[in-house]
Coordinates of C-alpha atoms in Angstrom, one line a residue:
Chain A
M192 CA 116.8 6.9 45.8
Y193 CA 114.7 8.9 43.4
T194 CA 112.7 5.8 42.9
K195 CA 111.5 5.9 46.6
K196 CA 110.9 9.7 46.3
A197 CA 108.6 9.0 43.3
N198 CA 106.7 6.3 44.8
Q199 CA 105.8 8.4 47.8
I200 CA 104.5 11.2 45.6
L201 CA 102.4 8.5 43.9
I202 CA 101.0 7.1 47.1
I203 CA 100.0 10.5 48.4
G204 CA 98.6 11.2 45.0
I205 CA 96.5 8.2 45.1
I206 CA 95.4 8.9 48.7
A207 CA 94.4 12.5 47.4
L208 CA 92.3 10.9 44.6
L209 CA 90.5 8.5 47.1
L210 CA 90.0 11.3 49.4
S211 CA 88.8 14.0 47.0
W212 CA 85.2 13.5 47.8
L213 CA 86.4 15.1 51.2
P214 CA 87.5 18.6 50.2
G215 CA 89.7 19.4 53.0
P216 CA 92.2 16.3 53.4
G217 CA 91.8 15.7 49.6
I218 CA 93.1 19.0 48.6
A219 CA 95.8 18.9 51.3
C220 CA 97.0 15.6 50.0
A221 CA 96.9 16.8 46.3
V222 CA 98.8 19.9 47.2
V223 CA 101.5 18.0 49.2
A224 CA 101.9 15.7 46.2
L225 CA 102.2 18.6 43.7
I226 CA 104.6 20.5 45.8
M227 CA 106.8 17.2 46.2
Y228 CA 106.4 16.7 42.7
T229 CA 107.6 20.2 41.5
K230 CA 110.4 20.4 44.3
N231 CA 112.0 17.0 43.5
K232 CA 113.7 17.2 40.4
G233 CA 114.9 13.4 40.1
A234 CA 111.5 12.0 41.0
R235 CA 110.1 14.4 38.3
S236 CA 112.1 13.0 35.7
L237 CA 111.6 9.5 36.6
I238 CA 107.8 10.1 36.7
R239 CA 108.1 11.8 33.2
T240 CA 110.0 8.8 31.5
D241 CA 107.3 6.2 32.8
V242 CA 103.8 5.9 31.3
G243 CA 102.3 4.4 34.4
R244 CA 103.6 6.9 36.7
G245 CA 102.9 9.9 34.6
L246 CA 99.4 8.7 34.3
S247 CA 99.1 8.7 38.0
I248 CA 100.2 12.4 38.1
I249 CA 97.3 13.2 35.9
A250 CA 95.2 11.5 38.5
I251 CA 96.9 13.9 41.3
L252 CA 95.7 16.9 39.1
I253 CA 92.2 15.5 38.6
S254 CA 92.0 14.9 42.3
A255 CA 92.8 18.3 43.1
V256 CA 90.2 19.8 40.5
V257 CA 87.5 17.5 41.9
A258 CA 88.2 18.4 45.5
I259 CA 88.0 22.2 44.6
Y260 CA 84.9 21.6 42.8
L261 CA 83.4 19.8 45.7
L262 CA 84.6 22.6 48.1
L263 CA 82.9 25.3 46.1
F264 CA 79.5 23.7 44.9
R265 CA 78.8 20.7 47.1
P266 CA 80.3 21.0 50.6
L267 CA 79.9 18.1 52.5
L268 CA 81.6 19.2 55.5
V269 CA 80.4 22.4 57.1
M270 CA 81.6 25.4 55.3
P271 CA 83.3 28.4 57.0
A272 CA 81.2 31.5 56.7
W273 CA 83.9 33.4 54.9
L274 CA 84.1 30.7 52.2
A275 CA 80.2 30.8 51.8
S276 CA 80.3 34.6 51.3
L277 CA 83.1 34.2 48.8
R278 CA 81.0 31.7 47.0
E279 CA 77.9 34.1 46.9
A280 CA 80.3 37.0 45.6
F281 CA 81.3 34.5 42.9
Y282 CA 77.9 33.7 41.9
Q283 CA 77.1 37.6 41.4
T284 CA 80.0 38.0 38.9
K285 CA 79.2 38.4 35.2
F286 CA 81.6 35.5 34.6
Y287 CA 79.3 33.1 36.5
A288 CA 76.3 34.6 34.8
E289 CA 77.8 34.0 31.5
F290 CA 78.9 30.6 32.4
E291 CA 75.3 29.5 33.9
N292 CA 73.7 30.9 30.7
N293 CA 76.0 29.1 28.3
F294 CA 76.4 25.6 30.3
L295 CA 74.1 25.3 33.0
I296 CA 70.5 26.5 31.9
D297 CA 68.5 23.8 30.1
N298 CA 71.7 21.6 30.8
R299 CA 73.4 23.0 27.7
Y300 CA 76.7 21.4 28.8
T301 CA 75.3 18.1 27.5
Y302 CA 75.8 19.5 23.7
I303 CA 79.5 19.5 24.7
K304 CA 79.5 16.3 26.4
K305 CA 77.6 14.5 23.8
G306 CA 79.7 16.2 21.2
L307 CA 82.8 15.1 22.7
T308 CA 81.7 11.5 22.6
V309 CA 80.8 11.7 19.0
T310 CA 84.3 13.2 18.3
F311 CA 85.9 10.3 20.0
E312 CA 83.7 7.8 18.3
V313 CA 84.2 9.3 14.8
T314 CA 88.0 9.6 15.5
F315 CA 88.6 6.0 17.0
F316 CA 86.8 4.2 13.9
A317 CA 88.3 6.5 11.4
V318 CA 91.7 5.8 12.6
L319 CA 91.0 2.1 12.7
L320 CA 89.7 2.4 9.0
G321 CA 92.5 4.6 8.0
I322 CA 95.3 2.2 9.3
V323 CA 93.7 -0.9 7.6
L324 CA 93.3 1.2 4.2
G325 CA 96.8 2.5 4.6
V326 CA 98.4 -0.8 5.1
I327 CA 96.9 -2.1 2.3
V328 CA 97.7 0.6 -0.1
A329 CA 101.2 0.9 1.3
L330 CA 101.9 -2.9 0.6
V331 CA 100.4 -2.9 -3.0
R332 CA 102.5 0.2 -3.9
S333 CA 105.9 -1.0 -2.4
S334 CA 105.4 -4.7 -3.4
Y335 CA 104.8 -3.5 -7.1
D336 CA 108.0 -1.6 -7.0
T337 CA 110.0 -4.7 -5.7
L338 CA 108.2 -7.5 -7.4
K339 CA 108.0 -5.9 -10.9
E340 CA 111.2 -7.4 -11.8
E341 CA 110.5 -10.8 -10.4
L342 CA 107.3 -11.4 -11.9
K343 CA 108.0 -11.4 -15.6
G344 CA 104.5 -11.1 -17.1
G345 CA 101.9 -13.5 -16.2
I346 CA 98.3 -12.9 -14.4
G347 CA 99.9 -12.2 -10.9
K348 CA 101.8 -9.1 -12.5
G349 CA 98.7 -7.9 -14.4
I350 CA 96.4 -8.0 -11.0
L351 CA 99.1 -6.2 -9.3
F352 CA 99.7 -3.4 -11.8
V353 CA 95.8 -2.8 -11.7
L354 CA 95.7 -2.5 -8.1
Y355 CA 98.8 -0.5 -8.2
K356 CA 97.2 2.1 -10.3
I357 CA 93.9 1.9 -8.5
C358 CA 95.9 2.9 -5.2
G359 CA 97.8 5.6 -7.3
L360 CA 94.4 6.9 -8.3
Y361 CA 93.1 7.0 -4.7
L362 CA 96.1 8.7 -3.3
T363 CA 96.0 11.6 -6.0
V364 CA 92.2 12.0 -5.6
I365 CA 92.1 12.0 -1.8
R366 CA 95.2 14.0 -1.2
G367 CA 94.3 16.3 -4.1
T368 CA 90.7 17.3 -2.6
P369 CA 89.6 19.1 0.7
V370 CA 88.4 16.7 3.2
V371 CA 85.2 18.9 3.7
V372 CA 84.2 18.3 0.2
Q373 CA 85.0 14.7 0.3
L374 CA 82.7 14.5 3.3
M375 CA 79.9 16.4 1.6
I376 CA 80.1 14.0 -1.6
I377 CA 80.0 11.1 0.6
Y378 CA 76.9 12.4 2.7
F379 CA 74.9 14.2 0.0
V380 CA 75.7 12.1 -3.1
I381 CA 76.9 8.5 -2.3
F382 CA 75.0 8.1 0.8
A383 CA 72.1 10.4 -0.1
S384 CA 69.5 7.8 1.0
S385 CA 71.1 7.2 4.4
N386 CA 71.0 9.3 7.5
N387 CA 73.5 7.8 9.5
K388 CA 75.8 10.7 9.8
I389 CA 78.5 9.0 12.2
L390 CA 79.0 6.0 9.7
V391 CA 79.5 8.8 6.8
A392 CA 81.8 10.8 9.1
V393 CA 83.9 7.6 9.9
L394 CA 83.9 6.6 6.1
A395 CA 84.9 9.9 5.1
F396 CA 87.6 10.5 7.4
G397 CA 88.8 7.1 7.4
I398 CA 89.2 7.1 3.7
N399 CA 90.9 10.5 4.0
S400 CA 93.3 9.2 6.6
G401 CA 94.1 6.1 5.0
A402 CA 95.8 8.0 2.1
Y403 CA 98.2 9.9 4.6
V404 CA 98.7 6.8 6.5
A405 CA 99.7 4.9 3.2
E406 CA 102.4 7.4 2.6
I407 CA 103.5 7.4 6.1
I408 CA 104.0 3.4 6.1
R409 CA 105.3 3.4 2.6
G410 CA 108.1 5.7 4.0
G411 CA 108.5 3.4 6.8
I412 CA 108.8 0.4 4.5
E413 CA 111.5 2.2 2.4
S414 CA 113.4 3.3 5.3
V415 CA 114.3 -0.2 6.2
D416 CA 117.8 -1.2 4.8
K417 CA 117.5 -3.0 1.5
G418 CA 119.9 -5.5 2.8
Q419 CA 117.3 -6.7 5.5
F420 CA 115.1 -7.5 2.6
E421 CA 117.9 -9.5 0.9
A422 CA 118.9 -11.3 4.2
G423 CA 115.3 -12.5 4.5
R424 CA 115.1 -13.6 0.9
S425 CA 118.5 -15.4 1.1
L426 CA 117.5 -17.4 4.0
G427 CA 114.5 -18.8 2.0
F428 CA 111.6 -16.6 2.9
G429 CA 109.2 -15.7 0.3
Y430 CA 108.3 -12.2 -0.3
V431 CA 105.2 -12.1 1.9
R432 CA 106.9 -13.7 4.8
T433 CA 110.1 -11.5 4.4
M434 CA 107.6 -8.5 4.6
A435 CA 105.6 -9.8 7.5
L436 CA 108.4 -11.3 9.6
I437 CA 111.4 -8.7 8.8
I438 CA 110.3 -5.5 7.1
I439 CA 106.9 -4.7 8.5
P440 CA 108.1 -4.8 12.2
Q441 CA 110.9 -2.6 11.6
A442 CA 108.9 -0.2 9.6
F443 CA 106.1 -0.2 12.0
K444 CA 108.4 0.9 14.9
A445 CA 110.0 3.6 12.6
V446 CA 106.5 5.3 11.9
L447 CA 104.7 4.7 15.1
P448 CA 105.3 8.4 16.2
A449 CA 104.1 9.6 12.8
L450 CA 101.0 7.3 12.9
A451 CA 100.2 8.9 16.3
N452 CA 100.5 12.2 14.9
E453 CA 98.1 11.5 12.1
F454 CA 95.7 10.3 15.0
I455 CA 96.0 13.8 16.6
V456 CA 95.4 15.6 13.2
L457 CA 92.3 13.5 12.8
I458 CA 90.8 14.5 15.9
K459 CA 91.1 18.2 14.9
E460 CA 89.9 17.4 11.5
T461 CA 86.7 15.9 12.4
S462 CA 85.6 19.3 13.6
V463 CA 84.2 20.0 10.0
S464 CA 81.7 17.2 10.5
G465 CA 79.1 20.0 11.2
Y466 CA 79.0 20.6 7.4
V467 CA 76.7 17.3 7.2
G468 CA 74.8 18.0 10.7
L469 CA 77.1 15.8 12.7
Q470 CA 76.8 17.1 16.4
E471 CA 80.3 16.5 17.3
L472 CA 82.1 18.7 19.8
T473 CA 82.5 21.9 17.5
K474 CA 78.9 21.7 16.3
G475 CA 77.9 21.3 19.9
G476 CA 79.8 24.7 20.9
D477 CA 78.1 26.2 17.8
I478 CA 74.6 25.0 19.0
I479 CA 75.0 26.7 22.4
R480 CA 76.3 29.8 20.8
S481 CA 73.1 30.0 18.6
R482 CA 71.0 29.6 21.6
T483 CA 72.6 32.0 23.9
Y484 CA 73.9 34.6 21.2
S485 CA 77.2 34.8 23.2
A486 CA 80.1 33.3 21.3
F487 CA 83.0 33.8 23.8
M488 CA 82.4 30.9 26.4
P489 CA 81.1 28.1 24.1
L490 CA 83.8 28.3 21.5
I491 CA 86.7 28.9 24.1
A492 CA 85.4 25.8 26.1
V493 CA 85.6 23.9 22.8
A494 CA 89.1 25.2 21.9
I495 CA 90.4 24.3 25.5
I496 CA 89.0 20.9 25.1
Y497 CA 90.6 20.2 21.9
L498 CA 93.8 21.6 23.2
L499 CA 93.6 19.5 26.3
I500 CA 93.0 16.4 24.0
V501 CA 95.9 17.5 21.8
I502 CA 98.2 18.1 24.7
F503 CA 97.5 14.8 26.2
F504 CA 98.0 12.6 23.2
S505 CA 101.0 14.7 22.2
W506 CA 102.7 13.7 25.6
I507 CA 101.8 10.1 25.0
V508 CA 103.3 10.3 21.6
S509 CA 106.5 11.7 23.1
L510 CA 106.6 8.9 25.6
I511 CA 106.5 6.2 22.9
E512 CA 109.3 8.0 20.9
R513 CA 111.5 7.8 24.0
R514 CA 110.7 4.2 24.7
L515 CA 111.4 3.5 21.1
K516 CA 114.5 5.3 21.1
S517 CA 115.9 3.6 24.5
S518 CA 115.1 0.2 23.0
E519 CA 117.3 0.8 20.1
R520 CA 120.2 2.0 22.1
Chain B
M1500 CA 127.8 -29.2 -19.4
S1501 CA 129.9 -31.4 -17.0
A1502 CA 128.2 -34.7 -15.9
D1503 CA 130.5 -34.8 -13.1
N1504 CA 128.5 -35.9 -9.9
D1505 CA 130.4 -33.7 -7.6
V1506 CA 129.3 -30.5 -9.3
I1507 CA 127.0 -28.5 -7.2
I1508 CA 126.5 -25.1 -8.8
S1509 CA 127.0 -25.1 -12.7
V1510 CA 127.2 -21.6 -14.4
K1511 CA 126.8 -21.3 -17.9
D1512 CA 127.3 -18.3 -20.1
L1513 CA 125.9 -16.0 -17.4
C1514 CA 125.3 -12.5 -18.4
K1515 CA 123.9 -9.4 -16.7
H1516 CA 123.3 -6.2 -18.7
Y1517 CA 122.0 -3.0 -17.5
N1518 CA 120.5 -0.1 -19.7
G1519 CA 119.8 -2.5 -22.5
G1520 CA 123.4 -3.9 -22.8
E1521 CA 125.1 -0.7 -22.4
I1522 CA 126.6 -1.9 -19.1
K1523 CA 127.9 -5.5 -18.9
A1524 CA 128.2 -6.4 -15.3
L1525 CA 128.4 -9.8 -16.2
D1526 CA 129.5 -11.1 -19.9
G1527 CA 129.5 -14.7 -20.3
V1528 CA 130.7 -16.2 -17.0
T1529 CA 131.1 -19.9 -17.4
T1530 CA 132.4 -22.2 -14.3
D1531 CA 131.4 -25.2 -12.1
I1532 CA 131.7 -25.3 -8.3
R1533 CA 132.4 -28.7 -6.8
K1534 CA 131.5 -30.2 -3.6
G1535 CA 134.0 -29.3 -0.8
E1536 CA 135.5 -26.5 -3.0
V1537 CA 136.5 -23.3 -1.6
V1538 CA 136.4 -20.9 -4.5
V1539 CA 137.7 -17.5 -4.0
V1540 CA 136.8 -14.9 -6.4
I1541 CA 138.9 -12.0 -6.7
G1542 CA 139.5 -9.0 -8.8
P1543 CA 139.2 -5.0 -9.0
S1544 CA 136.1 -3.2 -7.9
G1545 CA 133.4 -3.1 -10.8
S1546 CA 134.6 -6.4 -12.2
G1547 CA 131.5 -8.1 -11.5
K1548 CA 132.6 -10.4 -8.7
S1549 CA 129.7 -9.4 -6.4
T1550 CA 127.2 -9.6 -9.0
F1551 CA 128.2 -13.1 -10.0
L1552 CA 128.0 -14.2 -6.5
R1553 CA 124.6 -12.5 -6.0
S1554 CA 123.4 -14.1 -9.1
L1555 CA 124.1 -17.7 -7.5
N1556 CA 121.1 -17.3 -5.5
L1557 CA 119.2 -15.0 -7.7
L1558 CA 119.4 -11.9 -5.7
E1559 CA 120.4 -10.4 -9.1
R1560 CA 118.6 -11.7 -11.9
P1561 CA 120.7 -12.7 -14.7
T1562 CA 119.9 -11.3 -18.3
S1563 CA 120.7 -14.6 -19.8
G1564 CA 122.6 -17.8 -19.2
T1565 CA 121.8 -20.6 -16.9
I1566 CA 122.7 -21.6 -13.3
T1567 CA 122.1 -25.1 -12.3
F1568 CA 122.0 -26.0 -8.5
E1569 CA 121.6 -29.5 -7.4
G1570 CA 120.3 -30.5 -11.0
Q1571 CA 117.6 -27.7 -11.2
D1572 CA 117.9 -24.7 -13.4
I1573 CA 117.3 -21.8 -11.0
T1574 CA 116.8 -19.3 -13.5
S1575 CA 113.8 -21.1 -15.1
P1576 CA 110.6 -19.5 -13.9
S1577 CA 109.0 -22.7 -12.5
T1578 CA 111.8 -23.3 -10.1
D1579 CA 110.7 -22.6 -6.4
I1580 CA 113.6 -20.1 -5.6
N1581 CA 112.6 -19.8 -2.1
K1582 CA 113.3 -23.7 -1.7
L1583 CA 116.9 -23.5 -3.3
R1584 CA 117.8 -20.5 -1.3
Q1585 CA 117.2 -22.5 1.9
N1586 CA 120.2 -24.5 0.8
M1587 CA 122.4 -21.8 0.0
G1588 CA 123.8 -19.8 2.9
M1589 CA 124.6 -16.3 2.2
V1590 CA 126.8 -13.8 4.3
F1591 CA 126.6 -10.1 3.5
Q1592 CA 129.3 -7.4 3.6
H1593 CA 127.1 -5.5 5.9
F1594 CA 126.0 -8.4 8.2
N1595 CA 122.2 -7.7 7.8
L1596 CA 121.4 -9.1 11.2
F1597 CA 117.8 -8.5 12.0
P1598 CA 118.0 -5.5 14.7
H1599 CA 114.5 -6.0 16.0
L1600 CA 115.3 -9.8 17.2
T1601 CA 117.7 -11.3 19.5
I1602 CA 120.7 -13.2 18.3
M1603 CA 118.8 -16.4 19.2
K1604 CA 115.7 -15.3 17.1
N1605 CA 117.9 -14.3 14.4
M1606 CA 119.5 -17.8 14.2
T1607 CA 116.2 -19.6 14.9
I1608 CA 113.5 -17.9 13.0
A1609 CA 114.4 -19.6 9.5
P1610 CA 114.7 -23.1 10.8
I1611 CA 111.6 -22.9 12.7
K1612 CA 109.3 -21.3 10.0
L1613 CA 111.0 -22.8 6.8
R1614 CA 112.3 -26.4 8.0
G1615 CA 109.7 -27.0 10.5
I1616 CA 112.0 -27.9 13.3
S1617 CA 110.8 -27.5 16.8
K1618 CA 111.8 -24.4 18.8
Q1619 CA 113.7 -26.4 21.5
D1620 CA 115.6 -28.1 18.7
A1621 CA 116.3 -24.8 16.8
E1622 CA 117.5 -23.4 20.0
K1623 CA 119.6 -26.4 20.9
K1624 CA 121.6 -26.2 17.5
A1625 CA 121.8 -22.3 17.6
L1626 CA 123.6 -22.6 21.0
E1627 CA 125.7 -25.5 19.5
L1628 CA 126.9 -23.1 16.6
L1629 CA 127.1 -19.9 19.0
G1630 CA 129.6 -22.1 20.9
K1631 CA 131.7 -23.2 17.9
V1632 CA 132.2 -19.1 17.3
G1633 CA 132.6 -18.4 21.1
L1634 CA 129.4 -16.2 21.4
Q1635 CA 127.0 -18.6 23.2
D1636 CA 126.8 -15.9 26.2
R1637 CA 125.5 -13.2 23.7
A1638 CA 122.3 -15.5 22.6
M1639 CA 119.9 -13.0 24.4
S1640 CA 121.6 -9.8 23.1
Y1641 CA 120.4 -7.7 20.2
P1642 CA 122.6 -7.1 17.2
S1643 CA 123.1 -3.4 18.2
Q1644 CA 124.9 -4.4 21.3
L1645 CA 127.6 -6.5 19.3
S1646 CA 130.9 -5.3 17.5
G1647 CA 131.1 -5.8 14.0
G1648 CA 133.3 -8.8 14.1
Q1649 CA 130.6 -10.4 16.3
K1650 CA 127.9 -9.5 14.1
Q1651 CA 129.9 -11.0 11.2
R1652 CA 130.4 -14.2 13.0
I1653 CA 126.5 -14.5 14.1
A1654 CA 125.6 -13.8 10.4
I1655 CA 127.7 -16.7 9.4
V1656 CA 126.0 -19.2 12.0
R1657 CA 122.7 -17.7 11.2
A1658 CA 123.2 -19.0 7.6
L1659 CA 124.7 -22.2 8.9
A1660 CA 121.7 -23.0 11.0
M1661 CA 119.9 -23.8 7.9
D1662 CA 122.2 -26.7 7.1
P1663 CA 123.2 -25.1 3.7
E1664 CA 124.8 -27.1 0.9
V1665 CA 126.8 -24.2 -0.1
M1666 CA 128.0 -21.0 1.7
L1667 CA 128.2 -17.7 -0.2
F1668 CA 130.4 -14.9 0.9
D1669 CA 129.9 -11.4 -0.5
E1670 CA 133.1 -9.6 0.8
P1671 CA 132.5 -10.6 4.6
T1672 CA 135.4 -8.6 6.0
S1673 CA 135.3 -5.4 4.1
A1674 CA 133.1 -3.6 6.4
L1675 CA 135.1 -4.6 9.4
D1676 CA 137.7 -2.6 11.5
P1677 CA 141.1 -4.2 10.6
E1678 CA 141.5 -5.8 14.2
M1679 CA 138.2 -7.6 13.8
V1680 CA 139.2 -9.3 10.3
G1681 CA 141.0 -12.0 11.9
E1682 CA 138.3 -13.4 14.0
V1683 CA 135.9 -13.8 11.1
L1684 CA 138.4 -15.2 8.7
E1685 CA 139.1 -17.9 11.6
V1686 CA 135.6 -18.9 11.5
M1687 CA 135.7 -19.2 7.8
K1688 CA 138.9 -21.2 8.0
Q1689 CA 137.2 -23.6 10.3
L1690 CA 134.2 -24.0 8.2
A1691 CA 136.5 -24.5 5.0
K1692 CA 138.3 -27.4 7.0
A1693 CA 135.1 -28.9 8.0
G1694 CA 134.5 -29.6 4.5
M1695 CA 132.0 -26.8 3.4
T1696 CA 131.5 -25.8 0.1
M1697 CA 132.3 -22.1 -0.1
V1698 CA 132.2 -19.5 -2.8
C1699 CA 133.9 -16.4 -1.4
V1700 CA 134.3 -12.8 -2.7
T1701 CA 137.1 -11.1 -1.0
H1702 CA 140.1 -8.8 -0.9
E1703 CA 141.8 -11.0 1.7
M1704 CA 144.7 -12.5 -0.6
G1705 CA 146.1 -14.0 2.4
F1706 CA 143.0 -15.9 2.8
A1707 CA 142.5 -16.9 -0.7
R1708 CA 146.0 -18.3 -0.6
E1709 CA 145.8 -20.3 2.6
V1710 CA 142.3 -21.7 2.4
G1711 CA 141.2 -21.4 -1.3
T1712 CA 141.1 -24.6 -3.3
R1713 CA 140.5 -22.4 -6.6
V1714 CA 141.0 -18.7 -7.2
I1715 CA 139.0 -16.9 -9.8
F1716 CA 140.3 -13.8 -11.2
M1717 CA 137.5 -11.7 -12.9
D1718 CA 137.7 -8.3 -14.6
C1719 CA 135.0 -6.4 -16.9
G1720 CA 132.3 -9.3 -16.2
R1721 CA 134.6 -12.2 -17.3
I1722 CA 136.5 -14.9 -15.9
I1723 CA 140.1 -13.9 -16.8
E1724 CA 142.2 -16.6 -14.9
E1725 CA 141.2 -19.4 -12.9
N1726 CA 143.8 -21.7 -11.3
T1727 CA 145.0 -23.1 -8.1
P1728 CA 146.0 -20.4 -5.4
E1729 CA 149.9 -21.4 -6.0
E1730 CA 149.6 -20.9 -9.9
I1731 CA 147.6 -17.8 -9.4
F1732 CA 149.8 -16.0 -6.9
T1733 CA 153.2 -17.4 -7.8
N1734 CA 152.7 -17.9 -11.8
P1735 CA 150.1 -15.4 -13.0
Q1736 CA 149.5 -15.9 -16.8
N1737 CA 147.4 -12.8 -17.8
E1738 CA 148.9 -9.4 -17.5
R1739 CA 145.7 -7.9 -16.1
L1740 CA 146.0 -10.3 -13.0
Q1741 CA 149.8 -9.6 -12.9
S1742 CA 149.2 -5.8 -12.5
F1743 CA 146.2 -6.5 -10.2
L1744 CA 148.4 -8.7 -7.7
K1745 CA 151.2 -6.1 -8.0
K1746 CA 148.8 -3.4 -6.7
V1747 CA 147.3 -5.6 -3.8
L1748 CA 150.0 -7.7 -2.6

């Protein structure tokens, strides 16, 4: 029966989103949806456990914000006099003056907007690079541990040993030095002749993240019961196929939440890219501060944006965790 | 070495040492396993019986000695052990079903990927085998939904799905609740009756007596006594076997 209630909330929420260009009805629908959402415990828990439904609650919130924004700044319908005078009064406040100075004059908000895009770009590609590197390093390290007995001498063992040592060195160096220093070395020393700052940032954060991802994945591989490996081998699968078909799928499931958390950490870590002059979110806020000589608004705005992103992705991670737990039973 | 054609696995002077010979898990084991035999390995814990069984398909690498399976020395580095393992089914104490796959996938993954059998044929065979152990309705379940006894029966038919020449059992009933031991032993009995060659490490003396064609008693990494079940249980020669049987019977 809660399913019905939840669906009603969703339909009203979607209507609110569709109507959000009409301030009055849009807000009304959004408010009704929100009240139903907060009042009905069963429907709420149903919505929380379901990614699709949860996303549409976010749509409801957005529609409410859009409707309020339109009501205040771009009234499409005739605005009542009391609301117009309220708006005028708001325009006279110091808060609005600060807001205008920091974000609206000279389109300064674009520093934040463009910065956010760059932050996402760098994080996304760095995560991909990090996972690729991490999986390779984790496989080399754990396969050396298992295979060193099986490969008695021979060239295969020699190659694996060299790779194992290289991976060990990589982990020690990357995890033993600050990421800012690695970023500056890559930009000012290794890529001194190139000016592609995004590429440099992707490389630096990807290589850095790879070291942490490698340890996460290795932990995942080691967490799979040894008997699983033996069962795969006893059926006649070779080492590589046992890993690919039996161990890695189980390990990946175990470390998915940890990997997603690594992604969240990485978003925040990219804030130091300003050291090489990359204009990402933090640097964008900092540029506004240097133009307007007022620090509060731009920096708080940047902080709020990071916070919202992190809260959003943490919520996604918690959904994934719940989903994985329920499939295990 | 015996030139007997019936010999499937021939073990000679098998040793497994740890810490450079300080600990001898296996200390010179020599025996032959013939086609259709049900060899039951008994002995106190730490006697090396599990190590012996796991050496037969090289889950443990012996320190020295040879194991010949279907005429090939499996301990030599040039042997393709993966190929040979396809012909040796293994059942573990802790079942080791793949928890991320359904029962059907558990049973068909190896035949499809290793034998190149089509999916339909593999699934047909799997259902047939599941029918024999009375679990065809669980084909789409996941291992976590099954009881211990059901898991072990599935593990047995998973190994059988590869049409092995030999089945190795490593204490298949030791991790089960007592009331579930019977159903697993019943499956093993039927398997023995159907003529499967089996090597079985177990503490189920009743099973050894009833189903075994030969019983091997091991202690301290050596075969102490080896005979038919009647002789072993009614007329034990070695005093270590006598005291062992006194404790377990």
